CSV table of C-alpha atoms in Angstrom, one decimal:
chain,number,residue,atom,x,y,z
A,259,MET,CA,-161.5,-75.2,134.9
A,260,PRO,CA,-162.6,-78.3,133.0
A,261,ASN,CA,-160.1,-80.7,131.5
A,262,THR,CA,-159.8,-79.9,127.9
A,263,ASN,CA,-157.8,-83.0,127.1
A,264,THR,CA,-160.8,-85.2,127.8
A,265,LYS,CA,-161.6,-87.4,124.8
A,266,LEU,CA,-165.1,-88.9,125.2
A,267,VAL,CA,-166.0,-91.9,123.0
A,268,ASP,CA,-169.0,-94.2,122.8
A,269,SER,CA,-169.2,-97.8,124.0
A,270,LYS,CA,-168.7,-99.2,120.4
A,271,THR,CA,-165.3,-97.5,120.2
A,272,ILE,CA,-164.3,-98.9,123.6
A,273,ALA,CA,-165.6,-102.3,122.6
A,274,ALA,CA,-163.5,-102.2,119.4
A,275,LEU,CA,-160.4,-101.1,121.3
A,276,PHE,CA,-160.8,-103.9,123.9
A,277,GLU,CA,-162.0,-106.5,121.3
A,278,LEU,CA,-165.2,-106.9,123.3
A,279,THR,CA,-168.9,-106.5,122.6
A,280,PRO,CA,-170.7,-103.3,123.5
A,281,ARG,CA,-172.8,-105.4,125.8
A,282,ARG,CA,-169.7,-106.5,127.7
A,283,ILE,CA,-168.6,-102.8,127.9
A,284,GLN,CA,-172.0,-102.1,129.6
A,285,GLN,CA,-171.4,-105.0,132.0
A,286,LEU,CA,-167.9,-103.7,132.9
A,287,THR,CA,-169.5,-100.2,133.5
A,288,LYS,CA,-172.2,-101.7,135.7
A,289,GLU,CA,-169.6,-103.7,137.7
A,290,GLY,CA,-167.6,-100.4,138.2
A,291,ILE,CA,-164.6,-101.7,136.4
A,292,ILE,CA,-164.7,-98.8,133.9
A,293,THR,CA,-166.5,-95.4,134.4
A,294,ALA,CA,-169.0,-93.8,132.0
A,295,THR,CA,-170.4,-90.3,131.7
A,296,LYS,CA,-174.0,-90.0,130.7
A,297,GLU,CA,-174.7,-87.9,127.6
A,298,GLY,CA,-178.4,-88.1,127.0
A,299,ASN,CA,-179.3,-91.8,126.9
A,300,ALA,CA,-175.8,-92.9,125.9
A,301,ASN,CA,-172.7,-93.7,127.9
A,302,ARG,CA,-169.6,-91.9,126.9
A,303,TYR,CA,-166.1,-92.9,128.1
A,304,ASP,CA,-163.1,-90.8,128.7
A,305,LEU,CA,-160.6,-92.7,126.6
A,306,LEU,CA,-157.3,-92.6,128.6
A,307,PRO,CA,-158.8,-93.3,132.1
A,308,THR,CA,-161.0,-96.0,130.7
A,309,ILE,CA,-158.0,-97.8,129.1
A,310,GLN,CA,-156.0,-97.4,132.3
A,311,LYS,CA,-158.8,-98.8,134.5
A,312,TYR,CA,-159.3,-101.7,132.1
A,313,ILE,CA,-155.6,-102.5,132.1
A,314,ARG,CA,-155.6,-102.5,136.0
A,315,TYR,CA,-158.6,-104.8,135.9
A,316,LEU,CA,-156.9,-107.2,133.5
A,317,THR,CA,-153.7,-107.1,135.6
A,318,ALA,CA,-155.6,-108.0,138.8
A,319,LYS,CA,-157.5,-110.7,137.0
A,320,ALA,CA,-154.2,-112.2,135.7
A,321,ASP,CA,-152.6,-112.0,139.1
A,322,LEU,CA,-155.6,-113.9,140.6
A,323,LYS,CA,-155.3,-116.6,137.9
A,324,ARG,CA,-151.5,-116.8,138.5
A,325,SER,CA,-152.1,-117.2,142.3
A,326,LYS,CA,-154.7,-119.9,141.7
A,327,ALA,CA,-152.3,-121.7,139.4
A,328,ASP,CA,-149.5,-121.5,142.0
A,329,ILE,CA,-151.8,-122.9,144.6
A,330,ALA,CA,-152.8,-125.7,142.3
A,331,ALA,CA,-149.1,-126.5,141.6
A,332,LEU,CA,-148.3,-126.6,145.3
A,333,GLN,CA,-151.3,-128.9,145.9
A,334,LEU,CA,-150.1,-131.2,143.1
A,335,LYS,CA,-146.6,-131.4,144.7
A,336,GLU,CA,-148.2,-132.3,148.0
A,337,LEU,CA,-150.3,-135.0,146.4
A,338,GLU,CA,-147.3,-136.3,144.5
A,339,GLY,CA,-145.4,-136.4,147.9
A,340,THR,CA,-142.6,-134.1,146.7
A,341,MET,CA,-143.6,-131.4,149.2
A,342,HIS,CA,-145.1,-131.6,152.7
A,343,ARG,CA,-147.0,-129.0,154.7
A,344,SER,CA,-145.1,-127.7,157.7
A,345,GLU,CA,-148.0,-128.8,160.0
A,346,ASP,CA,-147.7,-132.4,158.7
A,347,VAL,CA,-143.9,-132.5,159.2
A,348,GLU,CA,-144.5,-131.1,162.7
A,349,ALA,CA,-147.1,-133.7,163.5
A,350,VAL,CA,-145.0,-136.6,162.3
A,351,MET,CA,-141.9,-135.3,164.2
A,352,THR,CA,-144.1,-134.8,167.3
A,353,ASP,CA,-145.3,-138.4,167.0
A,354,LEU,CA,-141.6,-139.5,166.8
A,355,VAL,CA,-140.6,-137.4,169.8
A,356,TYR,CA,-143.5,-138.8,171.9
A,357,SER,CA,-142.5,-142.3,170.9
A,358,ILE,CA,-138.9,-141.7,172.0
A,359,ARG,CA,-140.2,-140.0,175.2
A,360,SER,CA,-142.3,-143.1,176.0
A,361,MET,CA,-139.3,-145.4,175.6
A,362,LEU,CA,-137.2,-143.2,177.9
A,363,VAL,CA,-140.0,-142.9,180.5
A,364,ALA,CA,-140.3,-146.7,180.5
A,365,LEU,CA,-136.5,-147.1,180.9
A,366,PRO,CA,-136.3,-146.9,184.7
A,367,GLY,CA,-139.0,-149.5,185.2
A,368,SER,CA,-137.5,-151.9,182.7
A,369,LEU,CA,-134.0,-151.5,184.1
A,370,ALA,CA,-134.9,-151.5,187.9
A,371,VAL,CA,-134.7,-155.3,188.4
A,372,ASP,CA,-131.7,-155.9,186.1
A,373,VAL,CA,-129.7,-153.0,187.6
A,374,SER,CA,-130.6,-154.0,191.2
A,375,SER,CA,-129.2,-157.5,190.6
A,376,ALA,CA,-125.9,-156.1,189.2
A,377,ALA,CA,-122.9,-157.0,191.4
A,378,THR,CA,-120.9,-153.8,190.6
A,379,ALA,CA,-121.5,-150.2,189.4
A,380,ALA,CA,-119.7,-151.1,186.2
A,381,GLU,CA,-122.1,-154.0,185.5
A,382,ALA,CA,-125.1,-151.7,186.3
A,383,SER,CA,-123.7,-149.1,183.9
A,384,ASP,CA,-123.3,-151.7,181.1
A,385,ILE,CA,-126.9,-152.8,181.6
A,386,ILE,CA,-128.2,-149.2,181.4
A,387,ARG,CA,-125.9,-148.4,178.4
A,388,ALA,CA,-127.2,-151.4,176.5
A,389,GLU,CA,-130.8,-150.3,177.0
A,390,VAL,CA,-130.1,-146.7,176.0
A,391,TYR,CA,-128.3,-148.0,172.9
A,392,LYS,CA,-131.4,-150.0,172.0
A,393,ILE,CA,-133.5,-146.8,172.1
A,394,LEU,CA,-130.8,-144.9,170.1
A,395,GLU,CA,-130.7,-147.7,167.5
A,396,GLU,CA,-134.5,-147.5,167.1
A,397,LEU,CA,-134.2,-143.7,166.6
A,398,ALA,CA,-131.3,-144.1,164.1
A,399,GLY,CA,-133.5,-146.7,162.2
A,400,TYR,CA,-136.2,-144.1,161.7
A,401,LYS,CA,-136.9,-143.9,157.9
A,402,TYR,CA,-138.9,-141.4,156.0
A,403,ASP,CA,-142.1,-143.0,155.0
A,404,PRO,CA,-144.0,-141.1,152.2
A,405,GLU,CA,-147.1,-143.1,153.0
A,406,VAL,CA,-147.3,-141.5,156.4
A,407,TYR,CA,-147.5,-138.1,154.8
A,408,ALA,CA,-149.9,-139.3,152.1
A,409,ARG,CA,-152.2,-140.7,154.7
A,410,ARG,CA,-152.2,-137.3,156.6
A,411,VAL,CA,-153.1,-135.5,153.3
A,412,ARG,CA,-155.9,-137.9,152.6
A,413,ASP,CA,-157.2,-137.5,156.2
A,414,ARG,CA,-157.0,-133.7,156.1
A,415,GLU,CA,-158.7,-133.5,152.7
A,416,GLY,CA,-161.4,-136.0,153.7
A,417,TRP,CA,-160.3,-138.4,151.0
A,418,SER,CA,-159.9,-141.3,153.4
A,419,GLU,CA,-163.7,-141.7,153.6
A,420,LEU,CA,-164.0,-141.5,149.9
A,421,SER,CA,-161.4,-144.3,149.3
A,422,ASP,CA,-163.1,-146.4,152.0
A,423,ASP,CA,-166.4,-145.9,150.2
A,424,ALA,CA,-164.9,-146.9,146.9
A,425,ASP,CA,-163.6,-150.1,148.4
A,426,ASP,CA,-167.2,-151.1,149.6
């Protein structure tokens, strides 16, 4: 049994409802955003489903624009240095860990002569403790450097080459 609640209207009516041109209604139909029924040479539109489909289309379009704006806002925060990507934080912290690791690995070699010449175990312990404290002080002196992160962003985005070219 056919739907007797169907209200078919022409593209001019749909254009007036949506505040668009009839040509734009034809484009939306061609793009599959709204659906038309052919009656002779003219497209006819079932009013309620056409309005619903157009609303869904506009909602999806607005969501996409909002997502793009959110991404742009995050990129701006990154460029301003008020936010950092997790991979950048991980890379900077990994560099720090490897630096500390290098100092610790070098410790036995740098202490071997001094400790071997110590007269007592207590004296050897003091020598080792002093060197360990030097490493810990260097670690404690670590300061956040926004330029390190800014340099990573420039390198990742390929802006380093651009600024080098501008300097030439």
